[in-house]
Short mmCIF file of C-alpha atoms in Angstrom, two decimals:
data_model
loop_
_atom_site.label_atom_id
_atom_site.label_comp_id
_atom_site.label_asym_id
_atom_site.label_seq_id
_atom_site.Cartn_x
_atom_site.Cartn_y
_atom_site.Cartn_z
CA UNK A 1374 28.39 28.71 -20.14
CA UNK A 1375 31.37 27.16 -21.89
CA UNK A 1376 29.24 24.54 -23.66
CA UNK A 1377 31.16 21.80 -21.86
CA UNK A 1378 29.77 19.23 -19.46
CA UNK A 1379 31.52 16.49 -17.50
CA UNK A 1380 30.32 13.01 -18.46
CA UNK A 1381 28.03 11.38 -15.88
CA UNK A 1382 25.70 8.40 -15.53
CA UNK A 1383 22.03 9.39 -15.61
CA UNK A 1384 20.56 7.05 -12.97
CA UNK A 1385 17.09 8.22 -13.96
CA UNK A 1386 17.63 6.86 -17.45
CA UNK A 1387 19.43 3.52 -16.95
CA UNK A 1388 19.65 0.70 -14.39
CA UNK A 1389 23.09 1.07 -12.69
CA UNK A 1390 23.21 -2.72 -12.15
CA UNK A 1391 23.39 -3.24 -15.92
CA UNK A 1392 26.02 -0.63 -16.67
CA UNK A 1393 29.61 -0.12 -15.59
CA UNK A 1394 31.03 3.37 -16.17
CA UNK A 1395 34.80 3.71 -16.54
CA UNK A 1396 37.07 6.67 -17.04
CA UNK A 1397 39.99 5.44 -19.11
CA UNK A 1398 42.90 6.90 -20.97
CA UNK A 1399 43.43 5.54 -24.48
CA UNK A 1400 46.48 3.60 -23.22
CA UNK A 1401 44.47 1.68 -20.61
CA UNK A 1402 43.27 -1.10 -22.88
CA UNK A 1403 44.48 -3.67 -20.34
CA UNK A 1404 42.12 -2.34 -17.71
CA UNK A 1405 39.27 -2.32 -20.22
CA UNK A 1406 39.76 -6.07 -20.81
CA UNK A 1407 39.89 -6.87 -17.08
CA UNK A 1408 36.76 -4.80 -16.30
CA UNK A 1409 34.85 -6.37 -19.23
CA UNK A 1410 35.70 -9.94 -18.18
CA UNK A 1411 34.79 -9.32 -14.53
CA UNK A 1412 31.57 -7.51 -15.42
CA UNK A 1413 30.57 -10.33 -17.74
CA UNK A 1414 31.07 -12.89 -14.95
CA UNK A 1415 28.82 -10.90 -12.65
CA UNK A 1416 26.08 -10.46 -15.25
CA UNK A 1417 26.27 -14.16 -16.09
CA UNK A 1418 25.65 -15.22 -12.51
CA UNK A 1419 22.62 -12.92 -12.17
CA UNK A 1420 21.24 -13.98 -15.56
CA UNK A 1421 21.07 -17.63 -14.49
CA UNK A 1422 18.60 -16.64 -11.75
CA UNK A 1423 16.49 -14.34 -13.96
CA UNK A 1424 13.29 -14.96 -15.85
CA UNK A 1425 13.49 -16.45 -19.39
CA UNK A 1426 13.23 -13.09 -21.16
CA UNK A 1427 15.81 -11.54 -18.89
CA UNK A 1428 18.13 -14.49 -19.53
CA UNK A 1429 17.79 -13.88 -23.26
CA UNK A 1430 18.65 -10.19 -22.84
CA UNK A 1431 21.58 -11.02 -20.57
CA UNK A 1432 22.82 -13.43 -23.21
CA UNK A 1433 23.13 -10.56 -25.69
CA UNK A 1434 25.06 -8.60 -23.08
CA UNK A 1435 27.43 -11.50 -22.46
CA UNK A 1436 28.11 -11.81 -26.18
CA UNK A 1437 28.97 -8.11 -26.31
CA UNK A 1438 31.25 -8.38 -23.29
CA UNK A 1439 33.06 -11.34 -24.80
CA UNK A 1440 33.63 -9.36 -27.99
CA UNK A 1441 35.05 -6.45 -25.98
CA UNK A 1442 37.37 -8.79 -24.06
CA UNK A 1443 38.55 -10.36 -27.30
CA UNK A 1444 39.23 -6.98 -28.91
CA UNK A 1445 41.22 -5.74 -25.95
CA UNK A 1446 43.29 -8.87 -25.51
CA UNK A 1447 44.50 -8.71 -29.10
CA UNK A 1448 46.27 -5.46 -28.23
CA UNK A 1449 47.59 -5.90 -24.73
CA UNK A 1450 47.60 -8.55 -21.99
CA UNK A 1451 46.03 -6.82 -19.03
CA UNK A 1452 47.60 -5.97 -15.73
CA UNK A 1453 46.59 -7.34 -12.35
CA UNK A 1454 47.24 -4.35 -10.06
CA UNK A 1455 45.59 -5.91 -7.00
CA UNK A 1456 48.17 -8.71 -6.62
CA UNK A 1457 51.88 -9.27 -7.10
CA UNK A 1458 51.16 -12.84 -8.16
CA UNK A 1459 51.23 -13.50 -11.93
CA UNK A 1460 47.96 -14.92 -13.22
CA UNK A 1461 46.91 -17.05 -16.17
CA UNK A 1462 43.38 -16.44 -17.44
CA UNK A 1463 41.79 -19.03 -19.74
CA UNK A 1464 38.40 -18.31 -21.29
CA UNK A 1465 36.23 -19.86 -23.98
CA UNK A 1466 32.78 -19.50 -25.53
CA UNK A 1467 31.70 -22.68 -27.33
CA UNK A 1468 28.48 -24.60 -28.04
CA UNK A 1469 28.64 -28.30 -27.24
CA UNK A 1470 27.62 -30.89 -29.83
CA UNK A 1471 24.01 -32.06 -29.85
CA UNK A 1472 23.13 -35.75 -29.56
CA UNK A 1473 20.32 -38.03 -28.40
CA UNK A 1474 20.61 -39.08 -24.77
CA UNK A 1475 18.57 -42.23 -24.18
CA UNK A 1476 17.50 -44.03 -21.03
CA UNK A 1477 15.10 -46.77 -19.99
CA UNK A 1478 11.70 -45.45 -18.82
CA UNK A 1479 10.81 -45.95 -15.18
CA UNK A 1480 7.91 -48.16 -14.08
CA UNK A 1481 5.96 -45.05 -13.11
CA UNK A 1482 6.41 -43.52 -16.58
CA UNK A 1483 5.30 -46.74 -18.27
CA UNK A 1484 2.23 -47.05 -16.06
CA UNK A 1485 0.90 -43.76 -17.37
CA UNK A 1486 0.90 -44.99 -20.99
CA UNK A 1487 -1.24 -47.58 -22.84
CA UNK A 1488 0.46 -50.91 -23.42
CA UNK A 1489 0.89 -50.29 -27.16
CA UNK A 1490 2.55 -46.88 -26.54
CA UNK A 1491 5.16 -47.93 -23.99
CA UNK A 1492 8.64 -47.25 -25.41
CA UNK A 1493 11.71 -49.31 -24.67
CA UNK A 1494 13.75 -46.11 -24.45
CA UNK A 1495 13.11 -42.41 -23.85
CA UNK A 1496 15.44 -40.23 -25.88
CA UNK A 1497 16.08 -36.52 -25.40
CA UNK A 1498 18.09 -34.43 -27.81
CA UNK A 1499 20.37 -32.14 -25.83
CA UNK A 1500 23.59 -30.16 -26.14
CA UNK A 1501 26.61 -31.56 -24.34
CA UNK A 1502 28.55 -29.80 -21.63
CA UNK A 1503 31.90 -28.43 -22.75
CA UNK A 1504 34.93 -29.72 -20.81
CA UNK A 1505 38.29 -28.06 -20.34
CA UNK A 1506 41.63 -29.10 -18.93
CA UNK A 1507 44.53 -26.72 -18.31
CA UNK A 1508 48.07 -27.96 -17.64
CA UNK A 1509 50.95 -25.78 -16.44
CA UNK A 1510 54.40 -27.36 -16.55
CA UNK A 1511 52.74 -30.77 -16.85
CA UNK A 1512 50.52 -30.35 -13.78
CA UNK A 1513 46.78 -30.50 -14.32
CA UNK A 1514 45.36 -27.39 -12.64
CA UNK A 1515 41.88 -27.27 -14.20
CA UNK A 1516 39.54 -30.15 -15.07
CA UNK A 1517 35.97 -28.85 -15.28
CA UNK A 1518 32.73 -29.20 -17.19
CA UNK A 1519 30.60 -26.20 -18.21
CA UNK A 1520 26.85 -26.50 -18.83
CA UNK A 1521 25.23 -24.79 -21.82
CA UNK A 1522 23.47 -21.50 -21.13
CA UNK A 1523 19.93 -20.65 -22.15
CA UNK A 1524 16.41 -21.39 -20.97
CA UNK A 1525 16.49 -24.79 -22.68
CA UNK A 1526 20.22 -25.37 -22.06
CA UNK A 1527 20.85 -25.10 -25.81
CA UNK A 1528 23.23 -22.12 -25.90
CA UNK A 1529 26.97 -21.65 -25.58
CA UNK A 1530 29.04 -22.82 -22.64
CA UNK A 1531 31.21 -20.02 -21.26
CA UNK A 1532 34.24 -20.37 -19.02
CA UNK A 1533 36.58 -17.94 -17.27
CA UNK A 1534 39.31 -19.58 -15.18
CA UNK A 1535 41.88 -17.55 -13.29
CA UNK A 1536 44.98 -19.49 -12.30
CA UNK A 1537 47.62 -17.96 -10.00
CA UNK A 1538 51.13 -18.82 -11.07
CA UNK A 1539 54.76 -17.93 -10.47
CA UNK A 1540 57.11 -15.63 -12.30
CA UNK A 1541 58.99 -17.04 -15.26
CA UNK A 1542 58.52 -19.13 -18.39
CA UNK A 1543 55.87 -21.87 -18.14
CA UNK A 1544 54.64 -24.58 -20.51
CA UNK A 1545 50.84 -24.13 -20.79
CA UNK A 1546 48.55 -26.67 -22.48
CA UNK A 1547 44.78 -26.28 -22.90
CA UNK A 1548 42.43 -29.04 -23.99
CA UNK A 1549 38.71 -28.51 -24.76
CA UNK A 1550 36.07 -31.11 -25.58
CA UNK A 1551 32.58 -30.39 -26.92
CA UNK A 1552 31.09 -33.88 -27.42
CA UNK A 1553 29.17 -36.27 -25.18
CA UNK A 1554 32.24 -38.57 -25.09
CA UNK A 1555 33.97 -37.60 -21.85
CA UNK A 1556 37.39 -38.70 -23.07
CA UNK A 1557 37.33 -36.67 -26.29
CA UNK A 1558 39.20 -33.34 -26.42
CA UNK A 1559 39.19 -32.22 -30.05
CA UNK A 1560 40.69 -28.79 -29.46
CA UNK A 1561 44.22 -28.67 -28.07
CA UNK A 1562 47.05 -26.18 -28.08
CA UNK A 1563 50.14 -25.44 -26.04
CA UNK A 1564 52.58 -22.59 -25.76
CA UNK A 1565 55.40 -21.24 -23.61
CA UNK A 1566 54.24 -18.14 -21.73
CA UNK A 1567 56.32 -15.68 -19.76
CA UNK A 1568 54.44 -14.62 -16.64
CA UNK A 1569 55.39 -11.47 -14.80
CA UNK A 1570 54.31 -10.07 -11.42
CA UNK A 1571 51.20 -7.87 -11.49
CA UNK A 1572 50.24 -9.10 -14.95
CA UNK A 1573 47.89 -11.63 -16.51
CA UNK A 1574 48.56 -13.82 -19.51
CA UNK A 1575 45.38 -14.57 -21.43
CA UNK A 1576 44.27 -17.58 -23.49
CA UNK A 1577 41.00 -17.21 -25.45
CA UNK A 1578 39.20 -19.81 -27.54
CA UNK A 1579 36.18 -19.81 -29.80
CA UNK A 1580 35.14 -21.93 -32.77
CA UNK A 1581 35.76 -19.19 -35.34
CA UNK A 1582 39.29 -18.08 -34.39
CA UNK A 1583 40.57 -21.04 -32.40
CA UNK A 1584 43.15 -20.44 -29.68
CA UNK A 1585 44.63 -16.98 -29.16
CA UNK A 1586 47.48 -16.43 -26.72
CA UNK A 1587 48.46 -13.08 -25.20
CA UNK A 1588 51.20 -12.16 -22.73
#
């Protein structure tokens, strides 16, 4: 009876699918970041298939995971022990701009309404997808659009892109657009990054802090 007990996960108290237990030394901040990012991606995929209330709860978890990833990356770019290939990770959390999206009503929609109530246009107020482009040494390697999360598609768009690269110094440029205009990319930044084997360079973006680059 030494009054000591090894830490353990009480499966009778928590759902193991919602918790990841790690044993880390204080110097393993890099691994903490990697595990947080990967766990968030898994939770995100399951949340999209869940009921509305579960989606809301998962959203809180995603926000917490993003905060952990941000905290860790400010101290150390994380290692990629499973591969010799250097990797560039680009991630953002950003809400697209809201705007009215209008269209002409169909004949079927008009037929359901009295003559004096038939509109010339049907307008829906919605949040735009967020678009991102990533260029490495002038080559466009990512050009994607990310839908807003949430039951009503009115939440943040979240992206995590992992880009294998080669060892050495590379010119990296990231462009992000949050409006309904497909050609607009209001957030841009570029930097020279030194990529090493078995390591990941990380680029994070959010509206509050802007771009943050870590090697």
